[in-house]
Amino acid sequence: MNALKIPKVELHCHLDGSLRPETVLELARLMHIELPDESIEAVRESLIAPSDCDSLDTYLKRFDLPIEVMQTEYALERVAYELMEDASKENVKYIEIRFAPQQHMKKGLDHKTIIESVVKGVKRAEQAFEIKGNVILSYLRHSDVQGIYDMIDAGQSLLGDGVVAVDLCAGEHDLFASRFKEAFSYARELGYRVTIHAGETGIAQNMTESILLLGAERIGHGVAMMNDAEAYECVKSNNVILECCPTSNLQTKAILDIKAHPIAQFYEDGILVTLNTDNRTVSETDMTHEFQIVHTAFDYDTAFDIQIYKNSVKGAFADDATKAWLLTLLES
Ligand SMILES: [Zn+2]
């Protein structure tokens, strides 16, 4: 089976990093945003992180323009719908789309309207294409802790109805988990599931703390645990799912060579790894490409694909009926 045709599940995909360049240009015009160069090539270039990006922070600059255009209900609904459509075209059957509502309030939208708009786009796409989706609410971890409660409360009415989890994202310069301990226990009590970006650029202790202090069932990236026995053991013994995003890790210099990516070592040791894009546009990738580069680097075949799929279904924050449906797709 080739990588495009296999059914896929994606657990780690940022909405603002996955906009179609054509849509960004159109939305910028609609919103009278002045661009230095209005050609589609220039817009595309401004969205894609260079492969020799010098750091995670440079990479994160690529989100400025997408966030600027994602400030209306129309834009939010549309980009969510289009991401679902794009994923469905490469046989992704279930996707969890994450974004940080706090970044979409520049033109006066409130948390609730923002979250509802994205969920609306996801649901409209579920009707149009053979794909299901859910939304993860991310919070920028360098922001004031108090602000996360507004996000958690605003998403509550859609919990289990389009919204499934909370996440912490953005640059990882220090230890962050203890500051968010109470907020995450509050979110979990309401029924939110938990995934957290940790160990992306070197601080493995953030993985251990995200699991033990914040109740993370999944970790975004987790590359750093390859050099940290404590984090490794914590992930393994708690059956934590790792959301690996190889292309993104190459761009942010979390790893220097695909062959050095620890996904193979983790996979062969029975760690529950999954494969994801992180950002389809910013990382100029899709799920098919992620499978292809891992296949080539480690000489993997269908057995790997099936295990990744099973791990992804296991780690998905979807309801039981959706998970059961996803597993039937392996048989066809
Ligand atoms: Zn991410």
PDB file of N, CA and C in Angstrom, residues 172 194-200 203-213 215-244 262-263 265-267 269-274 311 314:
ATOM      1  N   GLU A 172       9.352  26.871  24.315  1.00  0.00           N
ATOM      2  CA  GLU A 172       9.541  26.098  25.551  1.00  0.00           C
ATOM      3  C   GLU A 172      10.897  26.476  26.152  1.00  0.00           C
ATOM      4  N   VAL A 194      -6.374  15.792  28.059  1.00  0.00           N
ATOM      5  CA  VAL A 194      -5.185  16.642  28.117  1.00  0.00           C
ATOM      6  C   VAL A 194      -4.046  16.149  27.216  1.00  0.00           C
ATOM      7  N   THR A 195      -3.575  17.045  26.356  1.00  0.00           N
ATOM      8  CA  THR A 195      -2.335  16.808  25.616  1.00  0.00           C
ATOM      9  C   THR A 195      -1.503  18.067  25.753  1.00  0.00           C
ATOM     10  N   ILE A 196      -0.184  17.945  25.818  1.00  0.00           N
ATOM     11  CA  ILE A 196       0.649  19.121  26.044  1.00  0.00           C
ATOM     12  C   ILE A 196       1.926  19.048  25.201  1.00  0.00           C
ATOM     13  N   HIS A 197       2.280  20.199  24.606  1.00  0.00           N
ATOM     14  CA  HIS A 197       3.570  20.296  23.910  1.00  0.00           C
ATOM     15  C   HIS A 197       4.672  20.253  24.965  1.00  0.00           C
ATOM     16  N   ALA A 198       5.556  19.286  24.887  1.00  0.00           N
ATOM     17  CA  ALA A 198       6.650  19.222  25.864  1.00  0.00           C
ATOM     18  C   ALA A 198       7.811  18.432  25.296  1.00  0.00           C
ATOM     19  N   GLY A 199       9.010  18.790  25.745  1.00  0.00           N
ATOM     20  CA  GLY A 199      10.200  18.087  25.269  1.00  0.00           C
ATOM     21  C   GLY A 199      10.411  18.288  23.785  1.00  0.00           C
ATOM     22  N   GLU A 200       9.963  19.444  23.264  1.00  0.00           N
ATOM     23  CA  GLU A 200      10.112  19.690  21.831  1.00  0.00           C
ATOM     24  C   GLU A 200      11.528  20.158  21.515  1.00  0.00           C
ATOM     25  N   ILE A 203      13.837  20.278  26.774  1.00  0.00           N
ATOM     26  CA  ILE A 203      13.621  20.189  28.226  1.00  0.00           C
ATOM     27  C   ILE A 203      12.743  18.979  28.559  1.00  0.00           C
ATOM     28  N   ALA A 204      13.376  17.856  28.809  1.00  0.00           N
ATOM     29  CA  ALA A 204      12.623  16.621  29.039  1.00  0.00           C
ATOM     30  C   ALA A 204      11.814  16.653  30.336  1.00  0.00           C
ATOM     31  N   GLN A 205      12.294  17.419  31.284  1.00  0.00           N
ATOM     32  CA  GLN A 205      11.570  17.502  32.566  1.00  0.00           C
ATOM     33  C   GLN A 205      10.142  18.023  32.365  1.00  0.00           C
ATOM     34  N   ASN A 206       9.951  18.825  31.318  1.00  0.00           N
ATOM     35  CA  ASN A 206       8.602  19.310  31.021  1.00  0.00           C
ATOM     36  C   ASN A 206       7.659  18.168  30.656  1.00  0.00           C
ATOM     37  N   MET A 207       8.202  17.106  30.116  1.00  0.00           N
ATOM     38  CA  MET A 207       7.366  15.948  29.776  1.00  0.00           C
ATOM     39  C   MET A 207       6.899  15.261  31.059  1.00  0.00           C
ATOM     40  N   THR A 208       7.860  14.981  31.929  1.00  0.00           N
ATOM     41  CA  THR A 208       7.538  14.305  33.187  1.00  0.00           C
ATOM     42  C   THR A 208       6.516  15.125  33.970  1.00  0.00           C
ATOM     43  N   GLU A 209       6.756  16.438  34.050  1.00  0.00           N
ATOM     44  CA  GLU A 209       5.847  17.280  34.834  1.00  0.00           C
ATOM     45  C   GLU A 209       4.474  17.406  34.179  1.00  0.00           C
ATOM     46  N   SER A 210       4.448  17.429  32.846  1.00  0.00           N
ATOM     47  CA  SER A 210       3.137  17.518  32.170  1.00  0.00           C
ATOM     48  C   SER A 210       2.302  16.277  32.473  1.00  0.00           C
ATOM     49  N   ILE A 211       2.979  15.142  32.553  1.00  0.00           N
ATOM     50  CA  ILE A 211       2.265  13.890  32.831  1.00  0.00           C
ATOM     51  C   ILE A 211       1.854  13.819  34.307  1.00  0.00           C
ATOM     52  N   LEU A 212       2.809  14.094  35.181  1.00  0.00           N
ATOM     53  CA  LEU A 212       2.537  13.894  36.613  1.00  0.00           C
ATOM     54  C   LEU A 212       1.757  15.044  37.261  1.00  0.00           C
ATOM     55  N   LEU A 213       2.014  16.274  36.815  1.00  0.00           N
ATOM     56  CA  LEU A 213       1.330  17.413  37.456  1.00  0.00           C
ATOM     57  C   LEU A 213       0.059  17.829  36.723  1.00  0.00           C
ATOM     58  N   GLY A 215      -1.587  15.862  34.206  1.00  0.00           N
ATOM     59  CA  GLY A 215      -2.436  14.760  33.735  1.00  0.00           C
ATOM     60  C   GLY A 215      -2.417  14.564  32.227  1.00  0.00           C
ATOM     61  N   ALA A 216      -1.299  14.903  31.584  1.00  0.00           N
ATOM     62  CA  ALA A 216      -1.233  14.730  30.122  1.00  0.00           C
ATOM     63  C   ALA A 216      -1.313  13.252  29.745  1.00  0.00           C
ATOM     64  N   GLU A 217      -2.257  12.949  28.858  1.00  0.00           N
ATOM     65  CA  GLU A 217      -2.388  11.573  28.338  1.00  0.00           C
ATOM     66  C   GLU A 217      -1.575  11.431  27.060  1.00  0.00           C
ATOM     67  N   ARG A 218      -1.316  12.588  26.454  1.00  0.00           N
ATOM     68  CA  ARG A 218      -0.491  12.614  25.242  1.00  0.00           C
ATOM     69  C   ARG A 218       0.508  13.758  25.362  1.00  0.00           C
ATOM     70  N   ILE A 219       1.639  13.588  24.693  1.00  0.00           N
ATOM     71  CA  ILE A 219       2.653  14.642  24.677  1.00  0.00           C
ATOM     72  C   ILE A 219       2.933  15.006  23.225  1.00  0.00           C
ATOM     73  N   GLY A 220       2.891  16.307  22.938  1.00  0.00           N
ATOM     74  CA  GLY A 220       3.252  16.785  21.606  1.00  0.00           C
ATOM     75  C   GLY A 220       4.763  16.818  21.475  1.00  0.00           C
ATOM     76  N   HIS A 221       5.285  16.097  20.535  1.00  0.00           N
ATOM     77  CA  HIS A 221       6.728  15.991  20.240  1.00  0.00           C
ATOM     78  C   HIS A 221       7.447  14.996  21.156  1.00  0.00           C
ATOM     79  N   GLY A 222       7.963  15.475  22.298  1.00  0.00           N
ATOM     80  CA  GLY A 222       8.632  14.559  23.221  1.00  0.00           C
ATOM     81  C   GLY A 222       9.999  14.082  22.779  1.00  0.00           C
ATOM     82  N   VAL A 223      10.557  14.769  21.793  1.00  0.00           N
ATOM     83  CA  VAL A 223      11.868  14.357  21.268  1.00  0.00           C
ATOM     84  C   VAL A 223      12.923  14.282  22.378  1.00  0.00           C
ATOM     85  N   ALA A 224      12.829  15.214  23.340  1.00  0.00           N
ATOM     86  CA  ALA A 224      13.882  15.338  24.360  1.00  0.00           C
ATOM     87  C   ALA A 224      14.032  14.110  25.255  1.00  0.00           C
ATOM     88  N   MET A 225      13.031  13.253  25.267  1.00  0.00           N
ATOM     89  CA  MET A 225      13.161  12.116  26.193  1.00  0.00           C
ATOM     90  C   MET A 225      14.196  11.090  25.721  1.00  0.00           C
ATOM     91  N   MET A 226      14.682  11.270  24.504  1.00  0.00           N
ATOM     92  CA  MET A 226      15.711  10.329  24.042  1.00  0.00           C
ATOM     93  C   MET A 226      16.982  10.448  24.883  1.00  0.00           C
ATOM     94  N   ASN A 227      17.139  11.589  25.548  1.00  0.00           N
ATOM     95  CA  ASN A 227      18.333  11.767  26.386  1.00  0.00           C
ATOM     96  C   ASN A 227      17.988  11.863  27.868  1.00  0.00           C
ATOM     97  N   ASP A 228      16.831  11.355  28.244  1.00  0.00           N
ATOM     98  CA  ASP A 228      16.425  11.524  29.634  1.00  0.00           C
ATOM     99  C   ASP A 228      15.669  10.289  30.113  1.00  0.00           C
ATOM    100  N   ALA A 229      16.325   9.489  30.908  1.00  0.00           N
ATOM    101  CA  ALA A 229      15.754   8.212  31.333  1.00  0.00           C
ATOM    102  C   ALA A 229      14.480   8.385  32.154  1.00  0.00           C
ATOM    103  N   GLU A 230      14.433   9.444  32.957  1.00  0.00           N
ATOM    104  CA  GLU A 230      13.270   9.648  33.814  1.00  0.00           C
ATOM    105  C   GLU A 230      12.016   9.937  32.978  1.00  0.00           C
ATOM    106  N   ALA A 231      12.156  10.853  32.015  1.00  0.00           N
ATOM    107  CA  ALA A 231      11.016  11.187  31.144  1.00  0.00           C
ATOM    108  C   ALA A 231      10.618   9.960  30.318  1.00  0.00           C
ATOM    109  N   TYR A 232      11.599   9.248  29.832  1.00  0.00           N
ATOM    110  CA  TYR A 232      11.352   8.055  29.013  1.00  0.00           C
ATOM    111  C   TYR A 232      10.529   7.037  29.803  1.00  0.00           C
ATOM    112  N   GLU A 233      10.946   6.789  30.998  1.00  0.00           N
ATOM    113  CA  GLU A 233      10.270   5.813  31.851  1.00  0.00           C
ATOM    114  C   GLU A 233       8.861   6.271  32.206  1.00  0.00           C
ATOM    115  N   CYS A 234       8.727   7.560  32.426  1.00  0.00           N
ATOM    116  CA  CYS A 234       7.423   8.129  32.786  1.00  0.00           C
ATOM    117  C   CYS A 234       6.430   7.953  31.626  1.00  0.00           C
ATOM    118  N   VAL A 235       6.883   8.224  30.417  1.00  0.00           N
ATOM    119  CA  VAL A 235       6.042   8.062  29.229  1.00  0.00           C
ATOM    120  C   VAL A 235       5.674   6.591  29.060  1.00  0.00           C
ATOM    121  N   LYS A 236       6.682   5.744  29.192  1.00  0.00           N
ATOM    122  CA  LYS A 236       6.460   4.319  28.950  1.00  0.00           C
ATOM    123  C   LYS A 236       5.524   3.706  30.001  1.00  0.00           C
ATOM    124  N   SER A 237       5.798   3.976  31.245  1.00  0.00           N
ATOM    125  CA  SER A 237       5.015   3.309  32.293  1.00  0.00           C
ATOM    126  C   SER A 237       3.589   3.837  32.381  1.00  0.00           C
ATOM    127  N   ASN A 238       3.372   5.062  31.907  1.00  0.00           N
ATOM    128  CA  ASN A 238       2.010   5.614  31.935  1.00  0.00           C
ATOM    129  C   ASN A 238       1.277   5.446  30.601  1.00  0.00           C
ATOM    130  N   ASN A 239       1.877   4.703  29.672  1.00  0.00           N
ATOM    131  CA  ASN A 239       1.277   4.513  28.345  1.00  0.00           C
ATOM    132  C   ASN A 239       0.876   5.820  27.670  1.00  0.00           C
ATOM    133  N   VAL A 240       1.730   6.811  27.825  1.00  0.00           N
ATOM    134  CA  VAL A 240       1.456   8.116  27.206  1.00  0.00           C
ATOM    135  C   VAL A 240       1.718   8.012  25.699  1.00  0.00           C
ATOM    136  N   ILE A 241       0.825   8.633  24.940  1.00  0.00           N
ATOM    137  CA  ILE A 241       0.954   8.624  23.481  1.00  0.00           C
ATOM    138  C   ILE A 241       1.843   9.788  23.061  1.00  0.00           C
ATOM    139  N   LEU A 242       2.801   9.535  22.207  1.00  0.00           N
ATOM    140  CA  LEU A 242       3.646  10.622  21.691  1.00  0.00           C
ATOM    141  C   LEU A 242       3.164  11.066  20.317  1.00  0.00           C
ATOM    142  N   GLU A 243       2.972  12.372  20.175  1.00  0.00           N
ATOM    143  CA  GLU A 243       2.576  12.925  18.876  1.00  0.00           C
ATOM    144  C   GLU A 243       3.847  13.406  18.165  1.00  0.00           C
ATOM    145  N   CYS A 244       4.426  12.544  17.340  1.00  0.00           N
ATOM    146  CA  CYS A 244       5.678  12.877  16.657  1.00  0.00           C
ATOM    147  C   CYS A 244       5.397  13.650  15.374  1.00  0.00           C
ATOM    148  N   PRO A 262      14.190  10.153  16.926  1.00  0.00           N
ATOM    149  CA  PRO A 262      14.024   9.020  17.849  1.00  0.00           C
ATOM    150  C   PRO A 262      12.747   8.212  17.640  1.00  0.00           C
ATOM    151  N   ILE A 263      11.904   8.589  16.680  1.00  0.00           N
ATOM    152  CA  ILE A 263      10.651   7.853  16.490  1.00  0.00           C
ATOM    153  C   ILE A 263      10.913   6.359  16.281  1.00  0.00           C
ATOM    154  N   GLN A 265      13.501   4.508  17.377  1.00  0.00           N
ATOM    155  CA  GLN A 265      13.909   3.908  18.652  1.00  0.00           C
ATOM    156  C   GLN A 265      12.686   3.739  19.572  1.00  0.00           C
ATOM    157  N   PHE A 266      11.852   4.754  19.629  1.00  0.00           N
ATOM    158  CA  PHE A 266      10.650   4.695  20.474  1.00  0.00           C
ATOM    159  C   PHE A 266       9.714   3.587  19.981  1.00  0.00           C
ATOM    160  N   TYR A 267       9.488   3.576  18.682  1.00  0.00           N
ATOM    161  CA  TYR A 267       8.577   2.600  18.064  1.00  0.00           C
ATOM    162  C   TYR A 267       9.049   1.176  18.347  1.00  0.00           C
ATOM    163  N   ASP A 269      10.774   0.147  20.696  1.00  0.00           N
ATOM    164  CA  ASP A 269      10.714  -0.175  22.116  1.00  0.00           C
ATOM    165  C   ASP A 269       9.260  -0.234  22.620  1.00  0.00           C
ATOM    166  N   GLY A 270       8.311  -0.155  21.711  1.00  0.00           N
ATOM    167  CA  GLY A 270       6.909  -0.298  22.111  1.00  0.00           C
ATOM    168  C   GLY A 270       6.263   0.955  22.679  1.00  0.00           C
ATOM    169  N   ILE A 271       6.936   2.102  22.561  1.00  0.00           N
ATOM    170  CA  ILE A 271       6.318   3.376  22.970  1.00  0.00           C
ATOM    171  C   ILE A 271       5.180   3.671  21.978  1.00  0.00           C
ATOM    172  N   LEU A 272       4.103   4.249  22.486  1.00  0.00           N
ATOM    173  CA  LEU A 272       2.936   4.494  21.627  1.00  0.00           C
ATOM    174  C   LEU A 272       3.132   5.777  20.800  1.00  0.00           C
ATOM    175  N   VAL A 273       3.893   5.653  19.722  1.00  0.00           N
ATOM    176  CA  VAL A 273       4.153   6.821  18.877  1.00  0.00           C
ATOM    177  C   VAL A 273       3.070   6.974  17.812  1.00  0.00           C
ATOM    178  N   THR A 274       2.851   8.225  17.419  1.00  0.00           N
ATOM    179  CA  THR A 274       1.941   8.510  16.306  1.00  0.00           C
ATOM    180  C   THR A 274       2.676   9.470  15.359  1.00  0.00           C
ATOM    181  N   ASN A 311      -2.114   3.024  17.257  1.00  0.00           N
ATOM    182  CA  ASN A 311      -1.716   3.916  18.352  1.00  0.00           C
ATOM    183  C   ASN A 311      -2.517   5.220  18.307  1.00  0.00           C
ATOM    184  N   LYS A 314      -6.031   4.667  19.444  1.00  0.00           N
ATOM    185  CA  LYS A 314      -6.008   4.502  20.901  1.00  0.00           C
ATOM    186  C   LYS A 314      -5.872   5.852  21.603  1.00  0.00           C
TER     187      LYS A 314
END
